Amino acid sequence: MCGAICESFRYSVVEEKKSGSLVANVLQDLKVDVKELTARRARLVSEGIKQYFQLDPHSGNVLLKERIDRESLCGQKDPCVLVSEIVLENPVQVHGIEVEVEDVNDNSPQFSKKEFLFEIFEHVSTNTRFPLENADDADRGENAVQNYTLSPKDHFWLDVQSHPDGTKYAELVLQKQLDREEEQRFVLILSAVDGGIPKRTGTAKIVIDVLDSNDNFPVFDKNMHKVKIMENSQPGTLVAKVEATDRDLGSNAEITYSFSQVPDDVQRVFKLNKHTGELTVAENIDYEINQNYAINIKATDGGGLSAYCKVMVEVEDRNDNAPEVTLTSLTSPLPEDSPPDTLVALLRVTDRDSGGNGRTACTTEANLPFMLKPSVNNYYQLVTQQSLDREKASEYNISITATDRGSPRLSSTTVINVQISDVNDNAPVFHKSSYEMLLLENNIPGLLIGLVQAKDLDTERNAKVIYSLLPGKVSNQPVSSYVSINSETGNLYAIRSLDYEQIKDFQVTVRAVDSGSPPLSSKVVVRVVVMDENDNAPFILYPLQNGTSPSNDLVPREAEAGYLVTKVVAVDRDSGQNSWLSYELLKATEPGLFTVGAQNGVVKTMRPISKRDSFKQKLIIGVRDNGLPPQSTSATLSILLVDGFSDPYMKSVDAPKNEVVEEEDRTLTMYLVICLAVISFIFLLSAVVFVAIKIQKRRKFIASSALNFPVGPNFPESCGDVDAGSLSRAYNYEVCLAGGSLNSEFKYLRPLFPVFSVEPAQNQEVQRISSGSQDLSSHQAESQLRSQVYLVQLRKMIGN
C-alpha cells in the first residue's frame, strides 16, 4: 500500500487558456503505456466540486476542461495550486498531481476610491507621513503592484516601501511646510504601476485640504492587536476593542474610529463601532474560506488628525463539516459466483476541516458479505468477504458511514446499491417427490392425465424449465407410445386408449432440465393408475355356453327339497364392485321347483319332485355384475329327472375346502396318459370277452334289451361343493349286475386318478340309447337304464 503513492507530479498551466488545451502528458511520469492506462481504468479525480482537468485515457494527456481564472479561483493566495489525483485500479495506485496556475497580467491595479481626501493642518511639521491606501491588483508576483508614483511633487513626495511579504505600500511625506494662506487645497495624482508586460496602471486623485492648526494626533494604546476567534461565532460577538486618546480639547479631541484600507469582504464579516472602537462579528465566519484577517483601524480626532493600528484576527477551526464519501467506481451487477476479495467499489473520504476534525474513519454494516479495506490517501476498497447467493439476496443496499474525530464527531452515510447477477447453480425441483395420477380406462387418446411442475430458483434463462420423458418400457413397448408430455407446461397426455384388464398401472420418469449453461436437471417418477370401468360382461365358465348342445344334469325323482343339482360358475374381468356377481333364475320349465343362490350360483331343488313334473327341465339363469351401468349374461341348464336312484348315493360329498389342484408336471402327465391307455385297452378287451360270453348265453334277451332300452340323460360325474364355488372332486358309479337277475346295485367308488375337468355328457350316446328303449317293459327298462349308465360312466372314465 505504501508503494501505491510513491510520488506526486507537479505541472503548471497559464491562466486564461482555452478549454481543451494540453496541460501535460502523464505516461512518462506514470511509467505505463496507453494500453495499461486503459486496462487499469485510469481516471483523474480533483479535489472540490468543480473539475478543471480531464484525463484522456487513450493518449495520457491531461487537458483543460474549462478556462481558469486564477484571480477568481485563488484570489491573493500564492502560489495558486490545484490538487488532483490519478487513480489506477488492479492494483490500486494513487498519484498526486499538483497543477500550478501561473498568473498573466490581465488585471490593472485599482484603488478603492477614485478620490481620497486628506485634511492637514497647516502647522504639521515636515517629514510627516500620511499612509496611503494600497492599490488592489488581482494579479500576483511580478504582475502585482510594483511601484507607486505621485505628481506633482511640490509639497509632498511619495515614499514607497515593502511589507515582509513583498507587497508594496506608499506613504505621503510632507517635504515643505504648508501655509493655508498661500494654498488651501492640493490635488495630486497617485499612480500604481504593476510589473507585467505590458505594464498596467491604476490612478486615484488625492485631495488635500489645509486646515487650521491641530497640533496633537490621536494615539492608540496598542499599535497591534492579535486575537483568536472561533469560526461560526454568532453575529455580535466581540472580537477586539481598540482605544485611542487625543491630548487636545474640544472638538479636536473627539475621536471617531473607521476601517482603513480594508477589503470589502472584511467589512462584510466584521463591524466597527465608530464611537467605542469595538470590533464585532457581522456575519458567519468560515474557517474553510479564510483563516486569518488583517484589519487596519483609523482613529481621527475632531481636528482631522488620524492615528492607525492593526488588528490581526486568527480564526480557529470548529468541527462543522461532515466527512464526504465519493464513489469513484462501482461494479454492479456482481456475479453471484464472484470469489472472495473481489473489488466491488472504490471510495474516497474527504473532510474540509483540519487537524483532528479532518481525520476520518470509514465503516460499513455488519452481517454483510462485504467488507471495507483501507487503501492510500483516504481511499477505501469495498470487497467481497464470502460467497454470494442471489437466491437468498438479489441486491444489497450497503450503507457506508464516514466519521471524523472532531468534537462532537460528525458523520455522513452513503448508500451503495449492488445488484447480484444470476448464475445457473440451482437444479429444477419438483413440487412432489413422486406423482400418482388416475386415468379411467377406455380413455380418449390425447386426454390430459395430470400436471407435473418443477421450480427453479434461478432467474431468466437459468429458470426456464423444459420437461421430457426418459426412455422406458411399458408392457414391452416404449413409454412414448403410451404417454407424452408438453415440454413447456409439464402436462402429461395419454397417447392411446388403455384397457384396465391389460394394464392396471405403469410408471414413467419425467426429467426437468433448465436452460442454463451448463444445464442442470432433476427427475421424478410418475405412477399412472388405470381405473376400472364396467366394460366387461360376466363370462360363464360352467356350464359351457359354446353353441353346442347343452349338457344334461340328472336329478333323481326321489330327491328332497334342497337337493344340490349343479352350480353355475361365472367370472368378470373387471375389478372391485364391477366384478361382484349376482345370480337369479330368469325362466324355468317348472317355476318353484328349482332355486338359484344369488351369491354363489348354486342350483337346488325347492321342493320334492313329484310325478307330475316333466321329465325334461330347462332353466335360464341370469348373471349380472354390480357396475354402473350393470352388465349381464345368461346360462341355459338342461335337467333330466331320473327314476330309480337310491338316496344314499345321491347326497353330495363335500370336497376339502383347502384342496388346491396343482398343475401336473408334463412328464407325469405323459406317463399317466400311457398308463390310462394300457388300462383302457385291457378293460375294453375284458369287456368284449365278457359281452361275448353273455351274448352266447342270452342272445335273444341281450340283443333285444341292448336295442330297445330307454336311456336317460347323462348323470353328472361330480357335484360341486356349495361353499367352495367350483367342482373340485369327481366320483364314479360302478354298476354291478348279478347273473340271472335284473336287480342292480351301485358301488360308490373314488376315482383312481384326479379329475381336472368336467366334460359334458355325450348327447349322441343318450340319443342312441333312448331310441331303442321304447319297446321294453318297465322292469326291463329300469335294468337296461342302469346298465347303460354304467357303460356311459366307463366311457367317460376312459376318456378322462
Coordinates of N, CA and C in Angstrom, one line a residue, residues 684-752:
L684 N -61.2 -102.7 -22.1 CA -62.1 -102.9 -23.3 C -62.0 -104.4 -23.8
L685 N -60.8 -104.9 -23.7 CA -60.7 -106.3 -24.2 C -61.4 -107.2 -23.2
S686 N -61.3 -107.0 -21.9 CA -62.1 -107.8 -21.0 C -63.6 -107.6 -21.1
A687 N -64.0 -106.4 -21.4 CA -65.4 -106.1 -21.6 C -66.0 -106.8 -22.8
V688 N -65.1 -106.8 -23.9 CA -65.6 -107.5 -25.1 C -65.8 -109.0 -24.9
V689 N -64.8 -109.6 -24.2 CA -64.9 -111.0 -23.9 C -66.1 -111.3 -23.0
F690 N -66.3 -110.5 -22.0 CA -67.4 -110.6 -21.1 C -68.8 -110.5 -21.9
V691 N -68.8 -109.5 -22.7 CA -70.1 -109.3 -23.5 C -70.3 -110.5 -24.5
A692 N -69.2 -111.0 -25.1 CA -69.4 -112.1 -26.0 C -69.9 -113.4 -25.3
I693 N -69.4 -113.6 -24.1 CA -69.9 -114.7 -23.3 C -71.4 -114.6 -23.0
K694 N -71.8 -113.3 -22.5 CA -73.1 -113.1 -22.2 C -74.1 -113.2 -23.4
I695 N -73.5 -112.8 -24.5 CA -74.3 -112.8 -25.7 C -74.7 -114.3 -26.1
Q696 N -73.7 -115.1 -25.9 CA -74.0 -116.5 -26.2 C -75.0 -117.1 -25.3
K697 N -75.0 -116.7 -24.0 CA -76.0 -117.3 -23.1 C -77.3 -116.7 -23.3
R698 N -77.4 -115.4 -23.4 CA -78.7 -114.8 -23.5 C -78.7 -114.0 -24.8
R699 N -78.7 -114.6 -25.9 CA -78.6 -113.9 -27.1 C -79.8 -113.1 -27.4
K700 N -81.0 -113.7 -27.2 CA -82.2 -113.0 -27.5 C -82.4 -111.9 -26.5
F701 N -82.2 -112.2 -25.2 CA -82.6 -111.1 -24.3 C -81.6 -109.9 -24.4
I702 N -80.3 -110.3 -24.5 CA -79.3 -109.2 -24.5 C -79.5 -108.4 -25.8
A703 N -79.8 -109.1 -26.9 CA -79.9 -108.4 -28.2 C -81.0 -107.4 -28.1
S704 N -82.2 -107.9 -27.6 CA -83.4 -107.0 -27.6 C -83.2 -105.9 -26.6
S705 N -82.7 -106.3 -25.4 CA -82.5 -105.2 -24.4 C -81.5 -104.2 -24.8
A706 N -80.5 -104.6 -25.5 CA -79.4 -103.6 -26.0 C -79.9 -102.7 -27.0
L707 N -81.0 -103.0 -27.7 CA -81.5 -102.1 -28.8 C -82.7 -101.3 -28.3
N708 N -83.5 -101.8 -27.4 CA -84.8 -101.1 -27.1 C -84.9 -100.4 -25.7
F709 N -83.8 -100.5 -24.9 CA -83.8 -99.9 -23.6 C -83.9 -98.4 -23.7
P710 N -84.9 -97.8 -22.9 CA -84.9 -96.3 -22.9 C -83.7 -95.8 -22.0
V711 N -83.1 -94.8 -22.5 CA -81.9 -94.2 -21.9 C -82.2 -92.8 -21.4
G712 N -81.8 -92.5 -20.2 CA -82.0 -91.2 -19.6 C -80.8 -90.3 -19.9
P713 N -80.8 -89.1 -19.5 CA -79.7 -88.2 -19.7 C -78.5 -88.6 -18.9
N714 N -77.3 -88.1 -19.3 CA -76.1 -88.4 -18.6 C -76.2 -87.9 -17.1
F715 N -75.7 -88.8 -16.3 CA -75.7 -88.4 -14.9 C -74.4 -87.6 -14.6
P716 N -74.5 -86.6 -13.9 CA -73.2 -85.7 -13.7 C -72.2 -86.5 -12.9
E717 N -71.0 -86.3 -13.4 CA -69.8 -87.0 -12.8 C -69.5 -86.6 -11.4
S718 N -69.8 -85.3 -11.1 CA -69.4 -84.8 -9.8 C -70.4 -83.7 -9.4
C719 N -70.4 -83.5 -8.2 CA -71.3 -82.4 -7.6 C -70.4 -81.5 -6.9
G720 N -70.5 -80.2 -7.2 CA -69.6 -79.2 -6.6 C -70.1 -78.9 -5.2
D721 N -69.1 -78.5 -4.5 CA -69.4 -78.0 -3.1 C -70.1 -76.7 -3.1
V722 N -71.0 -76.6 -2.3 CA -71.8 -75.3 -2.3 C -71.0 -74.2 -1.9
D723 N -70.1 -74.4 -0.9 CA -69.4 -73.3 -0.4 C -68.1 -73.1 -1.1
A724 N -67.6 -74.1 -1.7 CA -66.2 -74.0 -2.4 C -66.3 -73.1 -3.6
G725 N -67.5 -73.2 -4.4 CA -67.6 -72.3 -5.6 C -67.1 -72.9 -6.8
S726 N -66.7 -74.2 -6.8 CA -66.2 -74.9 -8.0 C -66.4 -76.4 -7.9
L727 N -66.3 -77.1 -9.0 CA -66.4 -78.5 -9.0 C -65.0 -79.1 -8.7
S728 N -64.7 -79.4 -7.5 CA -63.3 -79.7 -7.1 C -63.0 -81.2 -7.1
R729 N -64.0 -82.1 -7.0 CA -63.7 -83.6 -6.9 C -64.8 -84.4 -7.7
A730 N -64.4 -85.4 -8.4 CA -65.3 -86.2 -9.2 C -65.4 -87.6 -8.5
Y731 N -66.6 -88.3 -8.7 CA -66.8 -89.6 -8.2 C -67.4 -90.4 -9.4
N732 N -67.1 -91.7 -9.4 CA -67.6 -92.7 -10.4 C -68.5 -93.6 -9.8
Y733 N -69.5 -94.0 -10.5 CA -70.5 -95.0 -10.1 C -70.3 -96.3 -10.9
E734 N -70.1 -97.4 -10.2 CA -70.0 -98.7 -10.9 C -71.2 -99.5 -10.8
V735 N -71.8 -100.0 -11.9 CA -73.0 -100.8 -11.9 C -72.6 -102.3 -11.9
C736 N -73.0 -103.0 -11.0 CA -72.7 -104.5 -10.9 C -74.1 -105.2 -11.1
L737 N -74.1 -106.0 -12.1 CA -75.3 -106.8 -12.5 C -75.1 -108.2 -12.1
A738 N -76.0 -108.8 -11.3 CA -75.9 -110.2 -10.9 C -76.4 -111.1 -12.0
G739 N -75.8 -112.2 -12.1 CA -76.2 -113.1 -13.2 C -77.6 -113.7 -12.9
G740 N -78.4 -113.7 -13.9 CA -79.8 -114.2 -13.8 C -80.7 -113.3 -13.1
S741 N -80.4 -112.1 -12.9 CA -81.3 -111.2 -12.2 C -81.2 -109.8 -12.8
L742 N -82.3 -109.1 -12.8 CA -82.2 -107.7 -13.3 C -82.0 -106.7 -12.2
N743 N -81.9 -107.2 -11.0 CA -81.6 -106.2 -9.9 C -80.2 -105.7 -10.0
S744 N -80.0 -104.5 -9.7 CA -78.7 -103.9 -9.8 C -78.3 -103.1 -8.5
E745 N -77.0 -102.9 -8.4 CA -76.5 -102.2 -7.2 C -75.4 -101.3 -7.6
F746 N -75.5 -100.0 -7.1 CA -74.4 -99.0 -7.4 C -73.3 -99.1 -6.3
K747 N -72.1 -99.1 -6.8 CA -71.0 -99.1 -5.8 C -70.4 -97.6 -5.9
Y748 N -70.3 -97.1 -4.7 CA -69.8 -95.7 -4.6 C -68.3 -95.8 -4.5
L749 N -67.6 -95.5 -5.6 CA -66.1 -95.6 -5.6 C -65.4 -94.3 -5.8
R750 N -64.2 -94.1 -5.3 CA -63.4 -92.9 -5.5 C -62.6 -93.2 -6.8
P751 N -62.3 -92.1 -7.5 CA -61.5 -92.3 -8.8 C -60.1 -92.7 -8.5
L752 N -59.6 -93.5 -9.5 CA -58.2 -93.9 -9.4 C -57.2 -92.8 -9.6

